CSV table of C-alpha atoms in Angstrom, one decimal:
chain,number,residue,atom,x,y,z
A,1,UNK,CA,-0.2,0.0,-0.4
A,2,UNK,CA,1.2,3.6,-1.1
A,3,UNK,CA,1.4,6.1,1.2
A,4,UNK,CA,-1.7,8.4,2.0
A,5,UNK,CA,-1.6,12.0,-0.1
A,6,UNK,CA,-1.2,14.7,2.7
A,7,UNK,CA,-3.8,16.1,0.5
A,8,UNK,CA,-6.8,13.6,2.0
A,9,UNK,CA,-5.4,14.3,5.4
A,10,UNK,CA,-5.9,17.9,5.5
A,11,UNK,CA,-9.0,17.8,3.7
A,12,UNK,CA,-10.7,15.1,5.8
A,13,UNK,CA,-9.3,16.8,8.8
A,14,UNK,CA,-10.6,20.0,8.3
A,15,UNK,CA,-13.7,18.7,7.1
A,16,UNK,CA,-13.9,16.9,10.7
A,17,UNK,CA,-12.6,20.5,12.6
A,18,UNK,CA,-15.5,22.1,10.2
A,19,UNK,CA,-18.3,19.7,11.7
A,20,UNK,CA,-16.7,20.3,15.1
A,21,UNK,CA,-16.3,24.0,15.6
A,22,UNK,CA,-19.6,24.3,13.5
A,23,UNK,CA,-21.5,22.4,16.5
A,24,UNK,CA,-19.5,24.3,19.1
A,25,UNK,CA,-20.6,27.9,17.8
A,26,UNK,CA,-24.3,26.4,17.2
A,27,UNK,CA,-24.1,27.9,13.4
A,28,UNK,CA,-26.9,26.3,12.0
A,29,UNK,CA,-28.7,27.5,14.8
A,30,UNK,CA,-27.8,31.1,13.8
A,31,UNK,CA,-28.3,30.7,10.3
A,32,UNK,CA,-31.8,29.5,10.3
A,33,UNK,CA,-32.0,32.4,12.7
A,34,UNK,CA,-31.4,34.3,9.8
A,35,UNK,CA,-32.8,33.7,7.4
A,36,UNK,CA,-36.1,31.5,8.2
A,37,UNK,CA,-38.3,34.3,8.8
A,38,UNK,CA,-37.1,35.8,5.8
A,39,UNK,CA,-37.6,32.6,3.7
A,40,UNK,CA,-40.9,32.0,5.4
A,41,UNK,CA,-42.0,35.4,4.7
A,42,UNK,CA,-41.9,35.1,1.4
A,43,UNK,CA,-43.8,31.2,1.0
A,44,UNK,CA,-46.8,33.4,2.6
A,45,UNK,CA,-46.5,36.1,0.4
A,46,UNK,CA,-46.1,33.8,-2.7
A,47,UNK,CA,-49.5,32.1,-1.4
A,48,UNK,CA,-51.8,34.1,-4.5
A,49,UNK,CA,-49.0,33.7,-7.1
A,50,UNK,CA,-49.5,29.3,-6.4
A,51,UNK,CA,-53.5,29.6,-6.4
A,52,UNK,CA,-53.8,32.2,-9.4
A,53,UNK,CA,-51.7,29.1,-11.3
A,54,UNK,CA,-53.6,26.3,-9.9
A,55,UNK,CA,-57.2,27.9,-11.2
A,56,UNK,CA,-56.2,26.2,-14.2
A,57,UNK,CA,-55.6,23.1,-13.0
A,58,UNK,CA,-57.1,19.8,-14.5
A,59,UNK,CA,-56.8,16.2,-14.7
A,60,UNK,CA,-54.6,16.2,-17.7
A,61,UNK,CA,-51.9,19.0,-16.1
A,62,UNK,CA,-51.7,16.7,-13.1
A,63,UNK,CA,-51.4,13.8,-14.9
A,64,UNK,CA,-48.3,16.1,-17.0
A,65,UNK,CA,-46.7,17.7,-14.0
A,66,UNK,CA,-46.5,14.9,-11.9
A,67,UNK,CA,-45.0,12.4,-14.6
A,68,UNK,CA,-42.6,15.5,-15.4
A,69,UNK,CA,-41.5,15.5,-12.1
A,70,UNK,CA,-40.8,11.8,-11.3
A,71,UNK,CA,-38.5,12.0,-14.2
A,72,UNK,CA,-36.0,14.6,-12.3
A,73,UNK,CA,-36.8,12.7,-9.3
A,74,UNK,CA,-34.4,10.6,-7.0
A,75,UNK,CA,-35.9,7.3,-7.3
A,76,UNK,CA,-35.8,8.0,-11.3
A,77,UNK,CA,-32.2,8.1,-11.5
A,78,UNK,CA,-31.5,5.9,-9.5
A,79,UNK,CA,-33.2,3.1,-12.0
A,80,UNK,CA,-31.7,4.9,-14.4
A,81,UNK,CA,-27.8,5.4,-14.1
A,82,UNK,CA,-27.5,1.5,-14.1
A,83,UNK,CA,-28.5,2.2,-17.3
A,84,UNK,CA,-26.4,5.0,-18.5
A,85,UNK,CA,-23.1,2.7,-16.9
A,86,UNK,CA,-24.3,-0.2,-18.5
A,87,UNK,CA,-24.6,1.7,-22.4
A,88,UNK,CA,-20.9,2.1,-22.4
A,89,UNK,CA,-21.4,5.8,-21.1
A,90,UNK,CA,-18.9,5.2,-18.2
A,91,UNK,CA,-17.8,8.5,-17.7
A,92,UNK,CA,-20.7,10.4,-17.9
A,93,UNK,CA,-23.0,7.7,-16.2
A,94,UNK,CA,-20.4,8.4,-13.0
A,95,UNK,CA,-20.0,12.1,-13.0
A,96,UNK,CA,-23.9,12.3,-12.8
A,97,UNK,CA,-23.9,9.7,-10.0
A,98,UNK,CA,-21.1,12.3,-8.5
A,99,UNK,CA,-23.1,15.3,-9.5
A,100,UNK,CA,-26.5,13.8,-8.2
A,101,UNK,CA,-25.1,12.7,-4.8
A,102,UNK,CA,-23.4,16.5,-4.5
A,103,UNK,CA,-26.0,18.0,-5.4
A,104,UNK,CA,-28.2,15.8,-2.5
A,105,UNK,CA,-26.2,16.2,0.4
A,106,UNK,CA,-25.8,20.7,-0.9
A,107,UNK,CA,-29.7,20.5,-1.4
A,108,UNK,CA,-30.9,18.7,1.6
A,109,UNK,CA,-27.9,20.4,4.2
A,110,UNK,CA,-29.7,23.8,2.6
A,111,UNK,CA,-33.2,22.4,3.4
A,112,UNK,CA,-32.3,21.7,6.4
A,113,UNK,CA,-30.2,24.1,8.1
A,114,UNK,CA,-32.9,27.2,6.8
A,115,UNK,CA,-36.1,24.6,7.7
A,116,UNK,CA,-38.7,26.6,5.8
A,117,UNK,CA,-42.0,26.0,5.6
A,118,UNK,CA,-43.7,25.1,2.0
A,119,UNK,CA,-46.9,26.6,1.2
A,120,UNK,CA,-49.8,25.7,3.3
A,121,UNK,CA,-52.5,23.4,2.5
A,122,UNK,CA,-54.7,24.4,2.3
A,123,UNK,CA,-55.1,27.4,1.4
A,124,UNK,CA,-53.0,25.7,-1.8
A,125,UNK,CA,-53.8,22.2,-3.5
A,126,UNK,CA,-51.3,20.0,-2.8
A,127,UNK,CA,-50.9,17.0,-5.1
A,128,UNK,CA,-49.1,13.9,-4.5
A,129,UNK,CA,-49.7,11.6,-7.0
A,130,UNK,CA,-46.8,9.7,-6.0
A,131,UNK,CA,-45.2,7.6,-2.7
A,132,UNK,CA,-41.9,10.0,-3.1
A,133,UNK,CA,-43.8,13.1,-3.3
A,134,UNK,CA,-46.1,12.2,-0.7
A,135,UNK,CA,-42.4,11.9,1.5
A,136,UNK,CA,-41.0,14.9,-0.1
A,137,UNK,CA,-44.1,16.7,0.8
A,138,UNK,CA,-42.4,15.8,4.8
A,139,UNK,CA,-39.2,18.1,4.0
A,140,UNK,CA,-38.7,21.5,4.1
A,141,UNK,CA,-39.3,23.6,1.2
A,142,UNK,CA,-36.4,26.0,0.2
A,143,UNK,CA,-34.3,24.6,-2.0
A,144,UNK,CA,-36.5,23.1,-4.8
A,145,UNK,CA,-34.1,20.1,-5.2
A,146,UNK,CA,-36.0,19.4,-8.1
A,147,UNK,CA,-34.8,22.0,-10.0
A,148,UNK,CA,-31.4,22.2,-8.2
A,149,UNK,CA,-31.0,18.8,-9.6
A,150,UNK,CA,-32.5,19.3,-13.0
A,151,UNK,CA,-30.6,22.6,-14.0
A,152,UNK,CA,-27.3,20.3,-12.4
A,153,UNK,CA,-27.4,17.1,-14.5
A,154,UNK,CA,-29.2,18.4,-17.2
A,155,UNK,CA,-26.8,20.8,-18.0
A,156,UNK,CA,-24.2,18.7,-17.4
A,157,UNK,CA,-25.6,16.3,-19.7
A,158,UNK,CA,-26.1,18.8,-22.0
A,159,UNK,CA,-22.1,19.8,-21.5
A,160,UNK,CA,-21.2,15.8,-22.7
A,161,UNK,CA,-23.3,15.7,-25.3
A,162,UNK,CA,-21.8,18.9,-26.7
A,163,UNK,CA,-18.0,17.8,-26.1
A,164,UNK,CA,-18.6,14.2,-26.9
A,165,UNK,CA,-20.1,14.8,-30.4
A,166,UNK,CA,-17.4,17.5,-30.4
A,167,UNK,CA,-20.4,19.4,-32.0
A,168,UNK,CA,-19.1,23.3,-33.3
A,169,UNK,CA,-22.6,24.2,-34.7
A,170,UNK,CA,-23.7,27.3,-33.3
A,171,UNK,CA,-27.2,26.7,-33.9
A,172,UNK,CA,-27.9,23.1,-32.7
A,173,UNK,CA,-26.1,24.2,-29.5
A,174,UNK,CA,-28.0,26.9,-29.2
A,175,UNK,CA,-31.0,24.7,-29.5
A,176,UNK,CA,-29.5,22.6,-26.6
A,177,UNK,CA,-29.6,25.2,-24.3
A,178,UNK,CA,-33.4,26.7,-25.5
A,179,UNK,CA,-34.3,22.6,-24.7
A,180,UNK,CA,-32.9,22.8,-21.1
A,181,UNK,CA,-34.1,26.5,-20.2
A,182,UNK,CA,-37.7,25.0,-21.2
A,183,UNK,CA,-37.1,21.6,-19.6
A,184,UNK,CA,-35.9,23.7,-16.3
A,185,UNK,CA,-38.8,25.9,-16.8
A,186,UNK,CA,-41.3,23.6,-16.8
A,187,UNK,CA,-40.2,21.9,-13.8
A,188,UNK,CA,-39.8,25.0,-11.5
A,189,UNK,CA,-43.5,25.5,-12.7
A,190,UNK,CA,-45.0,22.1,-12.1
A,191,UNK,CA,-43.4,22.3,-9.0
A,192,UNK,CA,-45.3,25.3,-8.2
A,193,UNK,CA,-48.8,24.1,-10.1
A,194,UNK,CA,-48.6,20.8,-7.7
A,195,UNK,CA,-48.3,23.5,-4.7
A,196,UNK,CA,-45.5,21.5,-3.6
A,197,UNK,CA,-43.1,25.2,-3.5
A,198,UNK,CA,-43.5,28.6,-3.4
A,199,UNK,CA,-41.7,30.9,-5.9
A,200,UNK,CA,-38.8,31.1,-3.5
A,201,UNK,CA,-38.0,27.7,-3.3
A,202,UNK,CA,-37.2,27.7,-7.3
A,203,UNK,CA,-35.4,30.7,-7.3
A,204,UNK,CA,-33.3,29.1,-4.4
A,205,UNK,CA,-33.0,25.6,-6.3
A,206,UNK,CA,-31.9,27.7,-9.9
A,207,UNK,CA,-29.3,30.0,-7.7
A,208,UNK,CA,-27.7,27.4,-6.0
A,209,UNK,CA,-28.0,25.0,-9.0
A,210,UNK,CA,-25.8,27.3,-11.5
A,211,UNK,CA,-23.4,27.8,-8.7
A,212,UNK,CA,-23.0,24.1,-8.2
A,213,UNK,CA,-23.0,23.5,-12.2
A,214,UNK,CA,-20.6,26.4,-12.4
A,215,UNK,CA,-18.2,24.8,-9.9
A,216,UNK,CA,-18.6,21.1,-11.1
A,217,UNK,CA,-17.6,22.4,-14.9
A,218,UNK,CA,-14.5,23.2,-13.5
A,219,UNK,CA,-13.4,20.8,-11.2
A,220,UNK,CA,-15.1,17.0,-12.9
A,221,UNK,CA,-12.5,16.3,-15.2
A,222,UNK,CA,-10.3,16.3,-11.8
A,223,UNK,CA,-12.5,13.8,-9.7
A,224,UNK,CA,-12.6,11.9,-12.0
A,225,UNK,CA,-9.1,11.3,-12.7
A,226,UNK,CA,-8.9,11.0,-8.9
A,227,UNK,CA,-11.8,8.8,-9.0
A,228,UNK,CA,-10.4,5.8,-12.0
A,229,UNK,CA,-6.7,6.3,-10.9
A,230,UNK,CA,-5.8,8.0,-7.9
A,231,UNK,CA,-4.6,6.8,-4.6
A,232,UNK,CA,-5.7,5.5,-2.0
A,233,UNK,CA,-9.2,6.2,-3.8
A,234,UNK,CA,-11.8,3.8,-1.7
A,235,UNK,CA,-10.0,4.6,1.8
A,236,UNK,CA,-10.7,8.2,1.3
A,237,UNK,CA,-14.3,8.2,0.0
A,238,UNK,CA,-15.3,5.4,2.7
A,239,UNK,CA,-13.8,8.6,5.4
A,240,UNK,CA,-15.5,11.4,3.4
A,241,UNK,CA,-19.1,8.9,3.4
A,242,UNK,CA,-19.2,8.5,7.2
A,243,UNK,CA,-17.9,12.3,7.4
A,244,UNK,CA,-20.6,13.6,5.1
A,245,UNK,CA,-23.1,11.7,7.4
A,246,UNK,CA,-21.9,13.1,10.5
A,247,UNK,CA,-21.3,16.6,9.2
A,248,UNK,CA,-24.9,16.7,8.6
A,249,UNK,CA,-27.1,19.8,10.0
A,250,UNK,CA,-30.1,19.3,12.3
A,251,UNK,CA,-33.1,19.9,11.4
A,252,UNK,CA,-36.1,22.0,13.6
A,253,UNK,CA,-37.7,18.7,13.6
A,254,UNK,CA,-37.1,15.5,11.8
A,255,UNK,CA,-37.5,15.1,7.9
A,256,UNK,CA,-36.8,12.0,5.3
A,257,UNK,CA,-34.1,14.7,4.0
A,258,UNK,CA,-31.2,13.3,6.3
A,259,UNK,CA,-32.1,9.1,4.6
A,260,UNK,CA,-32.6,10.5,1.2
A,261,UNK,CA,-28.6,11.4,2.0
A,262,UNK,CA,-27.6,8.5,3.4
A,263,UNK,CA,-29.0,6.6,0.2
A,264,UNK,CA,-27.0,8.4,-2.1
A,265,UNK,CA,-24.2,8.5,-0.1
A,266,UNK,CA,-24.2,4.9,0.6
A,267,UNK,CA,-24.3,5.1,-4.1
A,268,UNK,CA,-21.4,7.6,-4.5
A,269,UNK,CA,-19.3,4.7,-1.8
A,270,UNK,CA,-20.4,2.1,-3.9
A,271,UNK,CA,-20.2,3.4,-7.5
A,272,UNK,CA,-16.7,5.0,-6.8
A,273,UNK,CA,-15.1,1.7,-5.4
A,274,UNK,CA,-16.5,-0.2,-7.6
A,275,UNK,CA,-15.0,1.9,-10.7
A,276,UNK,CA,-11.4,2.4,-8.7
A,277,UNK,CA,-10.9,-1.7,-8.9
A,278,UNK,CA,-12.7,-2.7,-11.8
A,279,UNK,CA,-11.6,0.8,-14.8
A,280,UNK,CA,-9.3,-0.8,-17.0
A,281,UNK,CA,-11.7,-4.3,-17.1
A,282,UNK,CA,-15.2,-2.7,-17.2
A,283,UNK,CA,-15.0,0.9,-17.5
A,284,UNK,CA,-12.4,2.2,-20.0
A,285,UNK,CA,-13.0,5.0,-22.8
A,286,UNK,CA,-13.2,2.0,-25.9
A,287,UNK,CA,-15.7,-0.2,-24.5
A,288,UNK,CA,-18.7,-0.9,-26.7
A,289,UNK,CA,-20.9,1.9,-26.6
A,290,UNK,CA,-25.3,1.2,-27.4
A,291,UNK,CA,-26.2,1.5,-30.7
A,292,UNK,CA,-23.0,0.1,-32.2
A,293,UNK,CA,-22.2,-3.0,-33.5
A,294,UNK,CA,-20.2,-4.0,-30.3
A,295,UNK,CA,-23.2,-3.5,-28.5
A,296,UNK,CA,-26.9,-3.9,-29.9
A,297,UNK,CA,-30.1,-3.3,-28.8
A,298,UNK,CA,-30.9,-7.3,-27.9
A,299,UNK,CA,-27.5,-7.7,-26.5
A,300,UNK,CA,-28.4,-4.0,-23.8
A,301,UNK,CA,-31.9,-6.1,-23.5
A,302,UNK,CA,-30.2,-8.8,-22.5
A,303,UNK,CA,-28.3,-6.8,-19.6
A,304,UNK,CA,-30.9,-5.2,-18.7
A,305,UNK,CA,-32.7,-8.3,-18.0
A,306,UNK,CA,-29.5,-9.8,-16.4
A,307,UNK,CA,-28.3,-6.7,-14.2
A,308,UNK,CA,-31.5,-5.7,-12.9
A,309,UNK,CA,-32.2,-8.9,-11.3
A,310,UNK,CA,-29.2,-8.8,-10.0
A,311,UNK,CA,-28.5,-5.9,-8.3
A,312,UNK,CA,-31.7,-5.9,-6.9
A,313,UNK,CA,-30.6,-9.2,-5.1
A,314,UNK,CA,-28.0,-7.9,-4.0
A,315,UNK,CA,-29.7,-5.0,-2.7
A,316,UNK,CA,-31.7,-7.3,-0.6
A,317,UNK,CA,-28.8,-9.7,0.7
A,318,UNK,CA,-26.7,-6.2,2.0
A,319,UNK,CA,-29.4,-4.8,3.5
A,320,UNK,CA,-30.2,-8.6,5.5
A,321,UNK,CA,-26.0,-8.7,6.0
A,322,UNK,CA,-26.0,-5.2,7.5
A,323,UNK,CA,-29.1,-5.7,10.2
A,324,UNK,CA,-27.4,-9.1,11.2
A,325,UNK,CA,-24.2,-7.6,11.5
A,326,UNK,CA,-24.3,-3.8,12.7
A,327,UNK,CA,-25.9,-4.1,16.0
A,328,UNK,CA,-23.5,-7.2,16.8
A,329,UNK,CA,-20.8,-5.0,16.0
A,330,UNK,CA,-22.3,-2.0,17.8
A,331,UNK,CA,-23.0,-4.2,21.0
A,332,UNK,CA,-18.8,-5.2,21.1
A,333,UNK,CA,-17.6,-2.0,20.5
A,334,UNK,CA,-20.5,-1.2,23.2
A,335,UNK,CA,-21.7,1.7,21.3
A,336,UNK,CA,-25.5,2.0,22.3
A,337,UNK,CA,-28.1,1.6,19.4
A,338,UNK,CA,-31.6,2.2,18.2
A,339,UNK,CA,-34.0,1.5,15.2
A,340,UNK,CA,-36.3,3.8,14.0
A,341,UNK,CA,-37.7,1.8,11.2
A,342,UNK,CA,-35.4,-1.9,10.0
A,343,UNK,CA,-34.7,-3.9,13.7
A,344,UNK,CA,-37.8,-4.3,15.1
A,345,UNK,CA,-36.6,-5.8,18.9
A,346,UNK,CA,-34.8,-2.0,18.7
A,347,UNK,CA,-37.9,0.0,18.1
A,348,UNK,CA,-39.5,-2.0,20.6
A,349,UNK,CA,-36.5,-1.6,23.3
A,350,UNK,CA,-36.4,1.7,22.7
A,351,UNK,CA,-40.2,3.1,22.2
A,352,UNK,CA,-40.9,4.4,25.6
A,353,UNK,CA,-38.2,6.4,25.6
A,354,UNK,CA,-38.9,10.1,24.8
A,355,UNK,CA,-36.5,13.1,25.5
A,356,UNK,CA,-34.3,13.8,22.1
A,357,UNK,CA,-34.8,10.5,21.1
A,358,UNK,CA,-37.6,12.4,19.1
A,359,UNK,CA,-35.4,14.4,17.1
A,360,UNK,CA,-32.6,13.6,14.7
A,361,UNK,CA,-29.1,14.1,16.5
A,362,UNK,CA,-26.8,16.8,16.0
A,363,UNK,CA,-23.1,16.7,14.7
A,364,UNK,CA,-21.2,15.8,18.1
A,365,UNK,CA,-24.2,13.3,18.7
A,366,UNK,CA,-24.5,12.1,15.6
A,367,UNK,CA,-20.8,10.9,16.6
A,368,UNK,CA,-21.7,9.0,19.2
A,369,UNK,CA,-18.1,8.5,20.2
A,370,UNK,CA,-18.1,11.7,21.8
A,371,UNK,CA,-21.8,11.1,24.5
A,372,UNK,CA,-21.5,7.8,25.9
A,373,UNK,CA,-25.7,8.6,26.4
A,374,UNK,CA,-26.9,9.1,23.0
A,375,UNK,CA,-27.4,6.2,20.9
A,376,UNK,CA,-26.2,5.4,18.0
A,377,UNK,CA,-29.3,5.5,15.1
A,378,UNK,CA,-28.4,1.7,13.2
A,379,UNK,CA,-30.7,2.7,10.4
A,380,UNK,CA,-28.3,4.9,9.2
A,381,UNK,CA,-25.4,2.6,8.8
A,382,UNK,CA,-27.9,0.0,7.6
A,383,UNK,CA,-28.5,2.3,4.5
A,384,UNK,CA,-25.5,3.2,3.4
A,385,UNK,CA,-24.2,-0.1,3.1
A,386,UNK,CA,-27.5,-1.1,1.4
A,387,UNK,CA,-27.1,1.3,-1.1
A,388,UNK,CA,-23.2,1.0,-0.9
A,389,UNK,CA,-23.6,-2.7,-2.1
A,390,UNK,CA,-26.1,-2.1,-4.4
A,391,UNK,CA,-24.3,0.7,-6.9
A,392,UNK,CA,-20.9,-1.2,-6.7
A,393,UNK,CA,-22.5,-4.8,-7.9
A,394,UNK,CA,-23.6,-1.6,-10.7
A,395,UNK,CA,-20.2,-1.3,-11.5
A,396,UNK,CA,-18.6,-4.7,-10.5
A,397,UNK,CA,-20.4,-7.7,-10.2
A,398,UNK,CA,-23.0,-7.1,-13.4
A,399,UNK,CA,-20.4,-6.7,-15.4
A,400,UNK,CA,-18.4,-9.7,-15.0
A,401,UNK,CA,-21.5,-11.6,-14.7
A,402,UNK,CA,-22.0,-9.4,-18.3
A,403,UNK,CA,-18.5,-10.8,-19.1
A,404,UNK,CA,-19.0,-14.5,-18.4
A,405,UNK,CA,-22.6,-14.5,-20.5
A,406,UNK,CA,-20.8,-12.5,-23.5
A,407,UNK,CA,-23.2,-9.6,-23.5
């Protein structure tokens, strides 16, 4: 094993130090006290605009905007990204995965720091056609994650297509840019129409998305080079993943945002560790790509028929293994644990406890070794390993099966 690069140690130590300092100084509460009243006033004042837009509601518009919202939701991307890896566009797939994880972390952090409400329902009519939308409605409002993710991922996709095709035609570039702008605009309008967000949430998501996209376009090549050929990649990313779990702000009241972050954090870890191990076998620039003679449509369909059941099986097994092993490991180390949903025995043993257990833990409480009284929610570790295993199978196990089956 080679030596650990100094910059990795400095980065991880700096992030850990920031987590501790921000907890001691109550940075989250101070930012919230400054921003929450201002955002809440704009949410209330924006209700009239939402009601005006919703005057034109109807079954067709409900279905259109609900479907459009699903196309840019985290569950859709989670299902779509494996297909992108298996299509041969590995660089695009891993960049969109890491960009999605980055957007998810920053967006959800901002939601829980500000803890600003969504539009009040009633009088606003809220349309939650799917289970995912019902869970989204339990999160805070600012910024709109759908708007944020759409700006970043569609913007990066446009950049990749123009670079990959080496298209310098100004009219094609303008058409692509106009299509992205139209798509982002429809997503923002749809979130207001569905009663999920106010105008200030959309503007916040748009502004944050443009800032993240501009940053990512300047660093994505460095990140990709590190992932495929860097030193100490898996260990560094595993440490970073743990710090990102602990360095997450405490919302005013518990929301699903931290669970979403944990899941995609695990996805990023699984993708990075798998790519780092198998890049030269399955993910280099000369792999067969879809719509070529090397990877025909029937062969790609065969990949889906083999790959999708395999990753679902791995997800199930990863969850079962984590549910069995993590409580044993915690008990061996003397770490007090609880479970909010995954392990019935631990749910029952903690159901009678009140006080701080009902709130999401703070920065230092998440670092359970700072407080022996604080129980560590084992569901977080289970969720991280579950989605990490799923993502690893997408880029390591399943391509190995493709190779053996000549797909």
